[in-house]
Short mmCIF file of C-alpha atoms in Angstrom, two decimals:
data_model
loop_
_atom_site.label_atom_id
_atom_site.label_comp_id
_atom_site.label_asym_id
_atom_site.label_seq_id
_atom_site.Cartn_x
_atom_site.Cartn_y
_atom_site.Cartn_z
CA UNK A 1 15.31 6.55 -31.83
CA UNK A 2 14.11 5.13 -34.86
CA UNK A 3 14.12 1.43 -35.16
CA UNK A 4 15.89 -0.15 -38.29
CA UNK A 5 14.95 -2.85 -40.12
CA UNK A 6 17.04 -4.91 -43.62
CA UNK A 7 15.29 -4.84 -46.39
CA UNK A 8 15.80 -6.54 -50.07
CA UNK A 9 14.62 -5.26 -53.24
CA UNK A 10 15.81 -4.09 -56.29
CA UNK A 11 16.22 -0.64 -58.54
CA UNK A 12 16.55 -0.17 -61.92
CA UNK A 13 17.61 -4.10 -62.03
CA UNK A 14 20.14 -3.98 -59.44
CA UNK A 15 19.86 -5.52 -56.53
CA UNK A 16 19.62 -3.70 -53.07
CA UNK A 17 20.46 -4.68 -49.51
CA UNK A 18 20.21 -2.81 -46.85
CA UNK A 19 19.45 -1.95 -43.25
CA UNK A 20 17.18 1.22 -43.22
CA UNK A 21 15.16 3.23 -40.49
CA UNK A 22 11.45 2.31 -40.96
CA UNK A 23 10.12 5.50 -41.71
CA UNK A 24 13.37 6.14 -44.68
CA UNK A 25 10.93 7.55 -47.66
CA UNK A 26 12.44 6.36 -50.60
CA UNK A 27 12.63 9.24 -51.89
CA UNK A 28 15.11 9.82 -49.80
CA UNK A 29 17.16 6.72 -50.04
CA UNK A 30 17.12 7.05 -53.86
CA UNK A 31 18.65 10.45 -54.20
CA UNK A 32 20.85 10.36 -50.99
CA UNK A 33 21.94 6.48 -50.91
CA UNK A 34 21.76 5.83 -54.48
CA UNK A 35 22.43 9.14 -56.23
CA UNK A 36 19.22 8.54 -58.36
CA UNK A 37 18.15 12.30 -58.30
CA UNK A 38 15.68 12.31 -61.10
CA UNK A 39 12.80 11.14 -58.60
CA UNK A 40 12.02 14.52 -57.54
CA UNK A 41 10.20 15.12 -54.32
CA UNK A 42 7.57 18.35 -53.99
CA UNK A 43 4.60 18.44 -51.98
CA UNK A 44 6.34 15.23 -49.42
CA UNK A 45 2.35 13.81 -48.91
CA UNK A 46 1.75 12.63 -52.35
CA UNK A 47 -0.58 14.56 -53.89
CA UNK A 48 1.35 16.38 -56.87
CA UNK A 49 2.91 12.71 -57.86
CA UNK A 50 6.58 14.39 -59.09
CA UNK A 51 7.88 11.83 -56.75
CA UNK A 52 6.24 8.65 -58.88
CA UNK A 53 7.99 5.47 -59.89
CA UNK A 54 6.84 2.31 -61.16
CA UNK A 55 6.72 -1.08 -58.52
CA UNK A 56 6.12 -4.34 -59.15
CA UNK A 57 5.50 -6.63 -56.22
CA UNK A 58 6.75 -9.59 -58.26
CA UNK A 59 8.74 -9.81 -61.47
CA UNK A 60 5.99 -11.07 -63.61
CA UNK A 61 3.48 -8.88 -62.06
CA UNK A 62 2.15 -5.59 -64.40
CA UNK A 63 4.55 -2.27 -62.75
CA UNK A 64 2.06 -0.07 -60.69
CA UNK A 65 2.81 3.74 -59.72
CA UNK A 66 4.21 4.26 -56.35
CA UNK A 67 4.58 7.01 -54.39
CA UNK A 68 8.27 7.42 -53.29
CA UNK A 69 7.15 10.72 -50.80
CA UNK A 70 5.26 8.86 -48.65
CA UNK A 71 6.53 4.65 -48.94
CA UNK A 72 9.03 3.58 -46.37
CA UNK A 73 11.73 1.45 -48.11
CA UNK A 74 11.22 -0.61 -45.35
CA UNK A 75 7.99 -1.97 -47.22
CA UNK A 76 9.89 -2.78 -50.14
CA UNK A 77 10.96 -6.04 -49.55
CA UNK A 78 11.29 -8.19 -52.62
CA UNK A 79 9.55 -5.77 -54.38
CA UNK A 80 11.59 -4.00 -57.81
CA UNK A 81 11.12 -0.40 -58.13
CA UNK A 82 11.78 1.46 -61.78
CA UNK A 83 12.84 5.15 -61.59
CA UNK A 84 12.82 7.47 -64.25
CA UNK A 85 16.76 6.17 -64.52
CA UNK A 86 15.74 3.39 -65.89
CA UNK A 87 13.68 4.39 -68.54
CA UNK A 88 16.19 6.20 -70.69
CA UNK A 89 19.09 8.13 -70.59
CA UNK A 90 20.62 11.31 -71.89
CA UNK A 91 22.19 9.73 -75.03
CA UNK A 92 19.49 6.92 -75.45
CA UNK A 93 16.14 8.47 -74.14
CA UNK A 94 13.24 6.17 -74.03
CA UNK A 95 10.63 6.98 -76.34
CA UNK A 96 8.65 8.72 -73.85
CA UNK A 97 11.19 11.09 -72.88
CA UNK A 98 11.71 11.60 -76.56
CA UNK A 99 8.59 12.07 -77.20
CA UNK A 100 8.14 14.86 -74.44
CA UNK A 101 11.11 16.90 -76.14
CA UNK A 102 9.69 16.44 -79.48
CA UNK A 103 6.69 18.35 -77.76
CA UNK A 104 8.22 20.68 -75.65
CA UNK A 105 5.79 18.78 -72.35
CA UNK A 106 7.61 20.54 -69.81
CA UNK A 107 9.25 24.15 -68.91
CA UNK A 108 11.03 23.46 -65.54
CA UNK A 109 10.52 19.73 -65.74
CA UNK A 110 10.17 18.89 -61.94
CA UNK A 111 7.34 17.38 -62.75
CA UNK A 112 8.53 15.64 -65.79
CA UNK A 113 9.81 12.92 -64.09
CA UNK A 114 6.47 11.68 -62.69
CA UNK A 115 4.63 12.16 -66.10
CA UNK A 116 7.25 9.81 -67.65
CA UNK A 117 6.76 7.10 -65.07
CA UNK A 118 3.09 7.07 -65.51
CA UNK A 119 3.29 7.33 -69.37
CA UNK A 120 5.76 4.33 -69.03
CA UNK A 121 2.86 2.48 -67.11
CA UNK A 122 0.11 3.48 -69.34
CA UNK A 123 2.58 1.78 -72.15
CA UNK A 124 3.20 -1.41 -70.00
CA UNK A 125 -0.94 -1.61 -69.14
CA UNK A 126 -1.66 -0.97 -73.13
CA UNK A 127 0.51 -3.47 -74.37
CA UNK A 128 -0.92 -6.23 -72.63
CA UNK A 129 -4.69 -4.36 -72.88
CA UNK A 130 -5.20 -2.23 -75.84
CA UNK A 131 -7.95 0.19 -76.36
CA UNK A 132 -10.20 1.60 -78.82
CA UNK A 133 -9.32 5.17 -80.52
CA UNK A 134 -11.98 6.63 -79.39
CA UNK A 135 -10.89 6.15 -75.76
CA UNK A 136 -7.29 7.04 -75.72
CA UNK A 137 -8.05 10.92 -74.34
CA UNK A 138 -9.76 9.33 -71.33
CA UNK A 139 -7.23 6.83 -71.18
CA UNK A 140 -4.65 9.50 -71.02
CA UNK A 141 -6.36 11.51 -68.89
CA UNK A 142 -6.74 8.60 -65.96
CA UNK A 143 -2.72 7.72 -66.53
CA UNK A 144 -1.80 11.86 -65.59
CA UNK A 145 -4.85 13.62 -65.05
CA UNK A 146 -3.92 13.44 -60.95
CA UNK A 147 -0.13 14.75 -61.74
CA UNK A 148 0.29 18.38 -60.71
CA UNK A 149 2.45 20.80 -63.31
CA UNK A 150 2.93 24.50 -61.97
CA UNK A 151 3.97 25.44 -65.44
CA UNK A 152 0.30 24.04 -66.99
CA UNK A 153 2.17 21.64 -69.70
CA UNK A 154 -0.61 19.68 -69.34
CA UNK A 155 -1.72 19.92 -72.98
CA UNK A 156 1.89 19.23 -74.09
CA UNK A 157 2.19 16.38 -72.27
CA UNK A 158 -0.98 15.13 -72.84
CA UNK A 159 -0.24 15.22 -77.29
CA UNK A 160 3.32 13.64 -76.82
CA UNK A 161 1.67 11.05 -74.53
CA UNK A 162 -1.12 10.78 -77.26
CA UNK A 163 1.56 10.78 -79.94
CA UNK A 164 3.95 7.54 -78.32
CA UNK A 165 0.64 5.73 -77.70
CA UNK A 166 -0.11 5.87 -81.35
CA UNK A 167 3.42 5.34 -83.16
CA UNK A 168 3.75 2.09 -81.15
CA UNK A 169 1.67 -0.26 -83.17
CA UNK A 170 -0.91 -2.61 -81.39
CA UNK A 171 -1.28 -0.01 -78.44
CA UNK A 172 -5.10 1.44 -79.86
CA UNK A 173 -7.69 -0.47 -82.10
CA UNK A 174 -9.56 0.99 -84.70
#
């Protein structure tokens, strides 16, 4: 039997409280307790990073990619958790997402979710730290470059990433 533990944290800005089995992934508890299905989950030991969603340990802090596969929700306490649900929706997609359907990024999409998140955390780290031009492929390329796509979108993911990082002004420096 597994023991259970309550934990506090929030998703997508609303607050969560609940009483969970320590080894729950939240993957798990987002699609089957919350009904957030866009968090996808593929390989289950988080290597492909489908299953990616941004954390921050405290609200001020800068949002780090997390693993939902392979983290408990019982180590979530306190902590608020973005998934790709709270980036955008189907009538209001965030700029990312619009930008990956301007470029076609994705056939199936399972792993779209995951290169969203991270895109949405390169965005967050740029805006407080921009770069130089000349760096933005490399830059781009440490955000995704460990996200696994069995269609090979990578090069269509990789221009509409390029292409939101440069029509937000103050992201890159000359």
């Amino acid at each position: 039997m597994t023991d259970l533990v309550p934990v506090q944290f929030h998703v997508n800005g609303r607050p969560i409280k609940a009483t969970v089995p320590t080894d729950l992934p939240l993957v798990d508890f987002l699609r089957e307790e919350l009904g957030l299905a866009g968090t996808r989950l593929c390989c289950g030991i988080g290597v492909c990073k489908a299953c990616t969603v941004a954390a921050r340990r405290v609200p001020t802090s800068q949002a780090q990619p997390m693993l939902a596969c392979s983290t408990p929700v019982a180590l979530l306490q306190g902590q608020s958790i973005t998934t790709v649900e709270g980036t955008g929706s189907m009538e209001k997609p965030s700029a990312v997402q619009q930008a990956f359907l301007d470029h076609f990024a994705f056939q199936c999409g399972y792993c779209t979710p995951g290169f969203v998140m991270a895109t949405e955390m390169l965005l967050g780290r740029l805006r407080t730290r921009p770069i130089r031009r000349d760096q933005l492929d490399a830059t781009i390329e440490e955000a995704v470059g460990q996200h696994i796509c069995r269609c090979t979108g990578y090069a269509r993911y990789h221009q509409a990433i390029r292409a939101v990082v440069l029509a937000e002004k103050g992201l890159v420096t000359a």
